Short mmCIF file of C-alpha atoms in Angstrom, two decimals:
data_model
loop_
_atom_site.label_atom_id
_atom_site.label_comp_id
_atom_site.label_asym_id
_atom_site.label_seq_id
_atom_site.Cartn_x
_atom_site.Cartn_y
_atom_site.Cartn_z
CA MET A 1 -47.86 -26.14 34.69
CA VAL A 2 -46.75 -28.45 32.05
CA ARG A 3 -47.19 -26.72 28.51
CA SER A 4 -49.15 -28.99 25.94
CA LYS A 5 -47.40 -29.80 22.74
CA VAL A 6 -48.82 -28.30 19.63
CA ASP A 7 -49.71 -30.12 16.60
CA PRO A 8 -48.14 -28.00 13.79
CA GLU A 9 -50.83 -29.23 11.34
CA GLN A 10 -53.62 -28.13 13.26
CA ALA A 11 -51.85 -24.63 13.93
CA GLN A 12 -51.72 -24.31 10.30
CA LYS A 13 -55.21 -24.84 9.54
CA ALA A 14 -56.05 -22.63 12.50
CA ILE A 15 -53.83 -19.83 11.40
CA GLU A 16 -55.51 -20.33 7.74
CA ALA A 17 -58.77 -20.11 9.14
CA VAL A 18 -57.90 -16.75 10.87
CA ARG A 19 -56.15 -15.20 7.94
CA SER A 20 -59.00 -15.80 5.61
CA GLY A 21 -61.40 -14.14 7.83
CA ALA A 22 -63.76 -17.49 8.57
CA MET A 23 -63.04 -17.63 12.31
CA SER A 24 -61.52 -15.26 14.96
CA LEU A 25 -58.34 -16.08 17.12
CA ARG A 26 -60.38 -17.51 19.85
CA ALA A 27 -62.91 -19.55 17.58
CA ALA A 28 -60.01 -21.11 15.66
CA ALA A 29 -58.17 -21.83 18.78
CA GLN A 30 -60.86 -23.71 20.06
CA ALA A 31 -61.90 -25.31 16.99
CA TYR A 32 -58.61 -26.85 16.53
CA GLY A 33 -57.22 -27.43 19.99
CA VAL A 34 -54.55 -24.92 19.84
CA ASN A 35 -53.63 -22.78 22.79
CA LYS A 36 -54.68 -19.22 22.02
CA ARG A 37 -51.17 -17.39 23.18
CA SER A 38 -49.44 -20.39 21.12
CA LEU A 39 -51.58 -19.56 17.79
CA SER A 40 -51.11 -15.96 18.15
CA ARG A 41 -47.45 -16.25 18.51
CA ARG A 42 -47.27 -18.48 15.44
CA LEU A 43 -49.76 -16.14 13.69
CA THR A 44 -47.18 -13.18 14.18
CA GLY A 45 -44.20 -15.23 13.28
CA ASP A 46 -42.64 -14.90 16.99
CA GLU A 47 -42.62 -18.74 16.80
CA SER A 48 -42.18 -21.25 14.24
CA MET A 49 -45.08 -23.74 13.38
CA ASP A 50 -43.27 -26.51 14.64
CA ALA A 51 -41.81 -24.92 17.77
CA LYS A 52 -40.90 -27.21 20.50
CA VAL A 53 -42.62 -26.94 23.87
CA GLY A 54 -40.39 -25.38 26.61
CA PRO A 55 -38.97 -22.26 27.80
CA ARG A 56 -39.24 -19.24 25.27
CA THR A 57 -35.98 -18.44 23.49
CA VAL A 58 -34.28 -14.97 24.35
CA LEU A 59 -34.02 -14.36 20.32
CA THR A 60 -37.16 -14.56 18.01
CA VAL A 61 -37.27 -17.25 15.40
CA GLU A 62 -36.38 -14.61 12.79
CA GLU A 63 -33.19 -13.46 14.94
CA GLU A 64 -32.14 -16.83 15.22
CA SER A 65 -32.59 -17.55 11.77
CA PHE A 66 -30.55 -14.66 11.10
CA VAL A 67 -27.70 -15.51 13.20
CA GLU A 68 -27.51 -18.81 11.70
CA ASP A 69 -27.54 -17.39 8.20
CA ALA A 70 -24.76 -14.92 9.34
CA LEU A 71 -22.61 -17.87 10.67
CA LEU A 72 -23.12 -20.15 7.50
CA TYR A 73 -22.16 -17.03 5.69
CA ALA A 74 -18.90 -16.36 7.45
CA ALA A 75 -17.76 -20.07 7.32
CA ARG A 76 -18.34 -20.29 3.67
CA HIS A 77 -16.17 -17.38 3.29
CA PHE A 78 -13.51 -18.47 5.68
CA ILE A 79 -14.10 -15.96 8.04
CA GLY A 80 -13.46 -17.77 11.40
CA ILE A 81 -16.22 -16.94 14.36
CA ASP A 82 -15.89 -18.72 17.48
CA ARG A 83 -18.01 -19.39 20.46
CA THR A 84 -16.74 -16.15 22.31
CA ALA A 85 -17.48 -13.90 19.12
CA LEU A 86 -20.85 -15.42 18.84
CA GLN A 87 -21.69 -14.85 22.41
CA GLU A 88 -20.62 -11.07 22.41
CA HIS A 89 -22.68 -10.67 19.00
CA VAL A 90 -25.62 -12.08 20.66
CA ARG A 91 -25.04 -10.12 23.76
CA GLN A 92 -24.97 -6.71 21.94
CA LEU A 93 -28.28 -7.98 19.80
CA CYS A 94 -30.03 -8.16 23.05
CA ASN A 95 -28.97 -5.14 24.76
CA ASP A 96 -32.13 -3.74 23.85
CA GLY A 97 -34.20 -3.94 26.92
CA ARG A 98 -35.81 -7.02 26.29
CA ASP A 99 -35.83 -9.82 29.37
CA ILE A 100 -32.63 -11.65 29.53
CA PRO A 101 -31.38 -14.38 31.71
CA TRP A 102 -27.89 -13.32 31.63
CA ASP A 103 -25.72 -10.55 33.05
CA ALA A 104 -25.89 -7.91 30.37
CA ALA A 105 -22.55 -6.98 30.46
CA VAL A 106 -21.21 -10.69 30.17
CA GLY A 107 -23.76 -12.10 27.77
CA PRO A 108 -25.10 -15.82 27.11
CA GLY A 109 -23.33 -18.70 28.74
CA ARG A 110 -22.57 -22.29 27.86
CA SER A 111 -25.97 -23.56 28.33
CA TRP A 112 -27.37 -20.87 26.10
CA LEU A 113 -24.72 -21.91 23.32
CA ASP A 114 -25.43 -25.47 23.79
CA GLY A 115 -29.30 -25.10 23.33
CA PHE A 116 -28.64 -22.81 20.17
CA PHE A 117 -26.37 -25.47 18.53
CA LYS A 118 -29.22 -28.11 19.28
CA ARG A 119 -31.72 -25.79 17.72
CA HIS A 120 -29.76 -25.15 14.74
CA PRO A 121 -28.36 -28.63 13.35
CA ALA A 122 -26.81 -27.07 10.31
CA LEU A 123 -24.12 -25.49 12.68
CA SER A 124 -21.43 -27.63 14.34
CA GLU A 125 -17.80 -26.59 15.67
CA ARG A 126 -14.87 -27.87 14.27
CA SER A 127 -10.92 -27.01 14.38
CA ALA A 128 -10.17 -24.36 11.82
CA ARG A 129 -7.52 -24.92 9.16
CA ILE A 130 -5.42 -22.08 8.55
CA TYR A 131 -5.21 -20.77 4.94
CA GLU A 132 -3.04 -17.63 3.36
CA ALA A 133 -5.44 -14.84 2.44
CA ASN A 134 -3.71 -14.93 -1.22
CA ARG A 135 -4.96 -18.60 -1.48
CA ILE A 136 -8.56 -17.78 -0.46
CA MET A 137 -8.77 -14.39 -2.72
CA SER A 138 -6.95 -15.95 -5.87
CA ASP A 139 -8.84 -18.82 -6.43
CA ASP A 140 -11.45 -17.38 -8.81
CA GLU A 141 -13.91 -19.95 -10.23
CA THR A 142 -13.15 -19.00 -13.84
CA ARG A 143 -9.45 -19.82 -13.56
CA LEU A 144 -10.15 -23.31 -11.89
CA GLN A 145 -12.68 -24.24 -14.24
CA THR A 146 -10.42 -23.76 -16.98
CA PHE A 147 -7.87 -25.80 -15.22
CA TYR A 148 -10.14 -28.79 -14.81
CA LYS A 149 -11.61 -28.48 -18.23
CA ASP A 150 -7.99 -28.72 -19.85
CA PHE A 151 -6.84 -31.62 -17.46
CA GLY A 152 -9.95 -33.29 -18.18
CA GLU A 153 -9.45 -33.37 -21.84
CA PHE A 154 -5.80 -34.03 -21.45
CA VAL A 155 -6.34 -37.31 -19.23
CA ASP A 156 -9.21 -38.45 -22.01
CA LYS A 157 -7.05 -37.64 -24.89
CA GLU A 158 -3.68 -39.47 -23.75
CA LYS A 159 -6.19 -42.29 -22.01
CA ILE A 160 -3.91 -41.99 -18.52
CA PRO A 161 -4.80 -44.86 -16.38
CA ALA A 162 -4.93 -44.07 -12.55
CA ASP A 163 -1.56 -45.77 -11.62
CA HIS A 164 0.03 -43.38 -14.23
CA LEU A 165 -1.44 -40.15 -12.47
CA TRP A 166 0.83 -38.91 -9.44
CA ASN A 167 1.17 -36.16 -7.02
CA THR A 168 4.24 -34.94 -5.32
CA ASP A 169 4.65 -32.30 -2.68
CA GLU A 170 6.98 -31.48 0.13
CA THR A 171 5.95 -30.93 3.80
CA GLY A 172 8.28 -30.02 6.55
CA SER A 173 8.82 -31.22 10.56
CA THR A 174 10.87 -30.10 13.47
CA SER A 175 11.84 -32.16 16.53
CA GLN A 176 9.96 -29.55 18.39
CA GLY A 177 6.62 -30.02 16.45
CA THR A 178 4.00 -27.28 15.63
CA LYS A 179 0.88 -28.25 17.94
CA THR A 180 0.07 -29.01 21.41
CA MET A 181 -1.91 -31.91 22.97
CA LYS A 182 -4.21 -32.59 25.95
CA VAL A 183 -2.45 -34.11 28.92
CA ILE A 184 -3.38 -35.71 32.23
CA THR A 185 -2.36 -33.02 34.82
CA GLU A 186 -2.85 -32.46 38.86
CA SER A 187 -6.70 -31.23 39.58
CA GLY A 188 -6.73 -27.65 39.82
CA GLN A 189 -4.15 -26.75 37.12
CA LYS A 190 -5.30 -24.41 34.81
CA VAL A 191 -2.91 -25.39 31.96
CA GLY A 192 -0.53 -28.50 31.83
CA GLY A 193 2.91 -28.60 30.54
CA ALA A 194 4.56 -30.81 27.84
CA MET A 195 8.49 -30.80 27.27
CA ARG A 196 9.60 -30.42 23.44
CA SER A 197 12.99 -30.05 21.94
CA ASN A 198 14.66 -26.64 21.75
CA SER A 199 15.51 -27.14 17.99
CA ARG A 200 13.29 -25.75 15.41
CA GLU A 201 15.36 -26.97 12.29
CA ASN A 202 13.27 -28.02 9.71
CA VAL A 203 13.40 -31.55 8.14
CA THR A 204 11.70 -31.76 4.43
CA VAL A 205 9.78 -34.94 3.51
CA VAL A 206 9.25 -35.46 -0.40
CA VAL A 207 5.89 -37.77 -0.70
CA THR A 208 4.53 -38.93 -4.05
CA ILE A 209 1.16 -40.84 -4.10
CA SER A 210 -0.85 -42.17 -7.15
CA ALA A 211 -4.61 -41.93 -8.06
CA ALA A 212 -4.45 -45.76 -7.90
CA GLY A 213 -3.54 -45.39 -4.15
CA ALA A 214 0.40 -46.37 -4.45
CA THR A 215 2.96 -44.48 -2.46
CA LEU A 216 6.58 -44.48 -3.47
CA ALA A 217 9.42 -44.09 -1.15
CA PRO A 218 9.74 -40.76 -0.12
CA TRP A 219 12.82 -38.18 -0.01
CA ILE A 220 13.94 -36.83 3.48
CA ILE A 221 16.14 -33.81 3.18
CA TYR A 222 18.16 -32.41 5.99
CA LYS A 223 20.02 -29.05 6.52
CA GLY A 224 23.87 -29.48 6.50
CA GLN A 225 26.74 -29.91 4.44
CA ARG A 226 27.00 -33.79 4.67
CA LEU A 227 24.81 -36.58 6.11
CA GLN A 228 25.95 -37.54 9.62
CA ALA A 229 25.96 -40.98 10.58
CA ASP A 230 24.00 -40.18 13.87
CA TRP A 231 20.94 -38.81 11.92
CA VAL A 232 20.26 -41.91 10.41
CA LYS A 233 21.23 -44.77 13.20
CA GLY A 234 18.79 -47.47 13.01
CA ARG A 235 17.81 -46.62 9.62
CA ASN A 236 14.01 -46.61 11.22
CA GLY A 237 12.51 -44.02 8.75
CA PRO A 238 10.05 -44.68 6.24
CA PRO A 239 10.66 -47.77 3.92
CA ASN A 240 13.19 -47.48 1.37
CA ALA A 241 13.58 -43.71 2.17
CA ARG A 242 16.17 -41.77 -0.06
CA LEU A 243 17.96 -39.37 2.13
CA ALA A 244 19.55 -36.07 0.87
CA VAL A 245 21.51 -32.96 2.67
CA ILE A 246 21.64 -29.29 1.37
CA ASP A 247 22.03 -25.97 2.66
CA SER A 248 18.58 -24.84 3.51
CA SER A 249 16.60 -28.26 3.81
CA PHE A 250 14.06 -27.05 1.43
CA MET A 251 13.89 -28.49 -2.13
CA GLN A 252 16.23 -27.13 -4.71
CA GLY A 253 16.84 -27.78 -8.46
CA THR A 254 19.73 -29.98 -8.45
CA VAL A 255 17.69 -32.18 -5.70
CA PHE A 256 14.47 -32.37 -7.83
CA VAL A 257 16.60 -33.59 -10.53
CA ASN A 258 17.71 -36.45 -8.77
CA TYR A 259 14.13 -36.95 -7.58
CA ILE A 260 12.77 -37.14 -11.02
CA ARG A 261 15.39 -39.64 -12.15
CA ASP A 262 14.65 -41.63 -8.94
CA PHE A 263 10.97 -41.34 -9.68
CA HIS A 264 11.38 -43.01 -13.14
CA ARG A 265 13.61 -45.79 -11.34
CA GLN A 266 10.63 -46.62 -9.04
CA LEU A 267 8.36 -46.73 -11.69
CA LEU A 268 10.71 -49.29 -13.67
CA ASP A 269 10.88 -51.25 -10.47
CA ARG A 270 7.11 -51.36 -10.37
CA GLY A 271 6.77 -52.38 -13.67
CA LEU A 272 4.87 -49.38 -14.75
CA ILE A 273 6.81 -48.11 -17.85
CA ASN A 274 4.84 -49.17 -20.76
CA GLY A 275 4.92 -46.35 -23.32
CA THR A 276 2.11 -44.28 -22.01
CA PRO A 277 3.32 -41.28 -20.32
CA HIS A 278 3.28 -40.81 -16.55
CA VAL A 279 1.73 -37.45 -15.40
CA LEU A 280 3.15 -35.84 -12.15
CA VAL A 281 0.92 -33.23 -10.81
CA LEU A 282 2.98 -30.69 -8.94
CA ASP A 283 2.85 -26.94 -7.79
CA GLY A 284 5.05 -24.11 -9.29
CA HIS A 285 7.85 -24.19 -6.91
CA ALA A 286 10.81 -22.96 -8.72
CA SER A 287 12.79 -25.88 -8.14
CA HIS A 288 10.13 -27.75 -10.19
CA VAL A 289 10.11 -25.86 -13.24
CA THR A 290 14.02 -25.35 -14.19
CA TYR A 291 15.11 -26.10 -17.75
CA GLU A 292 16.97 -29.35 -16.43
CA VAL A 293 14.12 -30.56 -14.84
CA VAL A 294 11.65 -30.00 -17.74
CA LYS A 295 14.31 -31.70 -20.38
CA LEU A 296 14.92 -34.58 -18.11
CA ALA A 297 10.88 -35.23 -17.47
CA ARG A 298 10.29 -35.02 -21.22
CA ASP A 299 13.40 -37.54 -22.26
CA LEU A 300 11.70 -40.04 -19.65
CA ASN A 301 8.12 -39.59 -20.80
CA ILE A 302 7.10 -37.90 -17.65
CA VAL A 303 4.56 -35.06 -18.15
CA LEU A 304 4.74 -32.30 -15.61
CA TYR A 305 1.35 -30.97 -14.85
CA GLN A 306 1.32 -27.58 -13.14
CA ILE A 307 -1.54 -26.75 -11.01
CA PRO A 308 -2.55 -22.86 -10.82
CA SER A 309 -0.90 -20.52 -8.51
CA HIS A 310 -2.37 -20.28 -4.72
CA SER A 311 -4.64 -23.42 -5.26
CA SER A 312 -3.14 -26.37 -3.76
CA HIS A 313 -5.38 -26.45 -1.02
CA VAL A 314 -8.23 -27.22 -3.64
CA VAL A 315 -6.39 -28.90 -6.35
CA GLN A 316 -3.14 -30.72 -4.95
CA PRO A 317 -4.22 -34.37 -3.57
CA LEU A 318 -1.67 -34.46 -0.96
CA ASP A 319 -2.59 -30.87 0.57
CA VAL A 320 -6.23 -32.00 0.34
CA GLY A 321 -6.34 -35.30 2.17
CA SER A 322 -2.93 -37.22 3.02
CA PHE A 323 -0.88 -34.65 4.61
CA GLY A 324 -3.14 -33.74 7.05
CA SER A 325 -3.28 -37.39 8.29
CA PHE A 326 0.61 -37.51 8.16
CA LYS A 327 1.23 -34.17 10.22
CA ARG A 328 -1.42 -35.38 12.81
CA GLU A 329 0.45 -38.60 13.16
CA ILE A 330 3.81 -36.68 13.49
CA THR A 331 2.41 -34.79 16.19
CA LYS A 332 1.41 -37.80 18.10
CA VAL A 333 4.76 -39.39 18.05
CA LEU A 334 6.35 -36.29 19.25
CA SER A 335 3.98 -35.96 22.05
CA ALA A 336 4.50 -39.53 23.04
CA PHE A 337 8.44 -39.19 22.59
CA PRO A 338 9.60 -38.20 26.34
CA ALA A 339 7.31 -40.44 28.00
CA ARG A 340 8.59 -43.47 25.91
CA ASN A 341 12.39 -42.37 26.02
CA GLY A 342 12.78 -41.67 29.98
CA GLY A 343 11.93 -37.65 29.68
CA ARG A 344 14.31 -37.30 26.72
CA VAL A 345 13.26 -34.90 24.12
CA PRO A 346 13.69 -35.67 20.50
CA ALA A 347 16.85 -34.49 18.63
CA LYS A 348 17.68 -34.15 14.95
CA SER A 349 19.09 -37.73 15.26
CA ASP A 350 15.59 -39.14 16.21
CA MET A 351 13.73 -37.56 13.43
CA LEU A 352 14.12 -40.28 11.09
CA GLY A 353 12.34 -42.70 13.49
CA ILE A 354 9.76 -40.34 14.37
CA LEU A 355 8.90 -39.79 10.44
CA GLY A 356 8.95 -43.36 10.11
CA ASP A 357 6.42 -44.05 12.92
CA ALA A 358 4.05 -41.48 11.36
CA TRP A 359 4.56 -42.70 7.92
CA LEU A 360 3.43 -46.23 8.60
CA ARG A 361 -0.06 -44.98 9.56
CA SER A 362 -0.61 -42.19 7.30
CA PHE A 363 -0.47 -43.28 3.57
CA SER A 364 -2.96 -45.98 2.94
CA GLU A 365 -4.38 -47.00 -0.44
CA GLU A 366 -7.80 -45.75 0.82
CA ARG A 367 -6.59 -42.42 1.91
CA ASN A 368 -4.39 -41.71 -1.32
CA THR A 369 -7.33 -42.41 -3.81
CA SER A 370 -9.63 -40.52 -1.41
CA SER A 371 -7.19 -37.35 -1.87
CA PHE A 372 -7.33 -37.61 -5.54
CA ALA A 373 -11.26 -37.55 -5.46
CA GLY A 374 -11.46 -34.64 -3.01
CA ALA A 375 -9.00 -32.67 -5.28
CA GLY A 376 -10.95 -33.66 -8.11
CA LEU A 377 -8.24 -35.32 -10.11
CA TRP A 378 -9.45 -38.64 -10.19
CA PRO A 379 -12.08 -38.94 -11.26
CA VAL A 380 -11.93 -35.51 -12.70
CA ASP A 381 -14.59 -33.50 -10.90
CA GLY A 382 -13.94 -29.98 -10.75
CA GLU A 383 -17.40 -29.11 -9.21
CA ARG A 384 -16.33 -31.11 -6.30
CA ALA A 385 -12.85 -29.51 -5.72
CA MET A 386 -14.34 -26.09 -6.14
CA GLY A 387 -16.86 -26.76 -3.55
CA ARG A 388 -14.22 -25.64 -1.13
CA LEU A 389 -13.77 -22.30 -2.57
CA GLN A 390 -16.74 -20.90 -0.47
CA GLY A 391 -16.62 -23.62 1.94
CA VAL A 392 -19.90 -25.35 0.16
CA GLY A 393 -18.42 -28.82 -0.57
CA LYS A 394 -20.55 -31.80 -0.30
CA ARG A 395 -22.85 -31.69 2.75
CA LYS A 396 -25.46 -33.89 4.39
CA GLU A 397 -28.77 -32.48 3.20
CA ARG A 398 -31.54 -32.09 5.77
CA SER A 399 -35.15 -31.88 5.56
CA GLY A 400 -36.65 -28.41 6.04
CA ALA A 401 -32.93 -26.83 5.72
CA ARG A 402 -32.99 -23.31 4.31
CA PRO A 403 -31.15 -22.87 0.93
CA PRO A 404 -27.55 -21.69 1.09
CA VAL A 405 -26.97 -17.94 1.90
CA GLU A 406 -26.13 -15.83 -1.22
CA ASP A 407 -24.12 -12.87 -1.75
CA ILE A 408 -26.59 -9.86 -1.49
CA THR A 409 -26.61 -7.10 -3.85
CA GLY A 410 -26.94 -3.84 -1.98
CA ALA A 411 -27.93 -0.43 -3.67
CA ILE A 412 -25.70 2.53 -2.77
CA SER A 413 -25.59 6.06 -4.30
CA ASP A 414 -22.38 7.37 -6.10
CA LYS A 415 -21.98 9.91 -3.33
CA HIS A 416 -22.34 7.55 -0.47
CA LEU A 417 -20.11 5.15 -2.27
CA ALA A 418 -17.22 7.81 -2.55
CA ASP A 419 -17.79 8.91 0.89
CA ASN A 420 -17.30 5.30 2.24
CA LEU A 421 -14.28 4.61 -0.02
CA GLY A 422 -12.48 7.94 0.56
CA PRO A 423 -11.23 10.10 -1.99
CA ARG A 424 -7.81 8.31 -2.56
CA THR A 425 -9.55 5.11 -3.32
CA VAL A 426 -11.82 6.76 -5.60
CA ARG A 427 -9.16 8.42 -7.43
CA GLU A 428 -7.39 4.89 -8.19
CA LEU A 429 -10.66 3.39 -9.30
CA GLN A 430 -11.33 6.31 -11.79
CA GLN A 431 -7.60 6.02 -13.09
CA LYS A 432 -8.15 2.21 -13.59
CA GLY A 433 -11.63 3.35 -15.73
#
């Protein structure tokens, strides 16, 4: 038997007639051409007014709405929930004696999950980006609002143009890489293999981009005592890359002093020194704020504008956009290396060429300007950037979508609060007032 489609408008009129007392359930169903059982379920709220024709869902409309709200809340607060966790939550929710089409000990399968996502287009699965907890917990809105207010006033006062606003940061890579890939393997194998280098020695790349979309020649820092000819054979790295060698491969104060000098030199070569200060946005790494660095920058009319601590994933353009593309390209080059080199794995001497291949496809003018826009630095727009604090950045609006889930204030007695917190925590809170 094929179920007939219910007209939401007719169903609504029928419900209003029943609730007003003008008609009985049977009379309203006949008058408005709505199945009596369907009308009854809509009247009680077991089905939405625009419920689609087909088999009943295991969860009620209210339960599915609750699950959607919980998933959206978790996503906006960086609490990662994957398919397995969702299946387990639904399994527990449905173990109340109701009819279920799956094994009660296993829970819903892929078909239910696929149907759930189709019914809730506000939800989707995406690869998660890992953030350190202190970044999430420290990004209080007031602190960043102050930063964007001060930064906007500074840019307006000094009349800083886009080609005078820069961002610099470091990122590292090894010849081993950090991510895996999908490979073609023999049918029946559960997991395919991919050979990588044994070395985990880091090579640091210092990148500088502007709000106008420009990319300066990078600095590439090796770990060692002196630069070896074998490391730079072929000179096939990023165009005009500057090379340095230090004990740890990570940025140090003396290297950053040389970087500032070179930064100014590259600006001269581009004809960008005209009396207006150049603004270099950077994080608070110890190498960036030494006396020598600050004095040299002032002498060269370079303003070092430091972002708030633990906020680079929100405020720093390179972290917001360009670095993600660069790291993905490095992974692609590393993954393809053995197949292109007779099965040989990449070594330290290959890193310059690997970085060069990835560089060419990473730092475009469009991507650089998008990175500054995403970080809210050009144009200055703190609201856009701070949307990522709770995962509520700009999203597609859907007609009929429920409003965003907000934090709910719960009432609790002092005694229950003390019992939940424990005596030690209560004492600490009392000492702090």
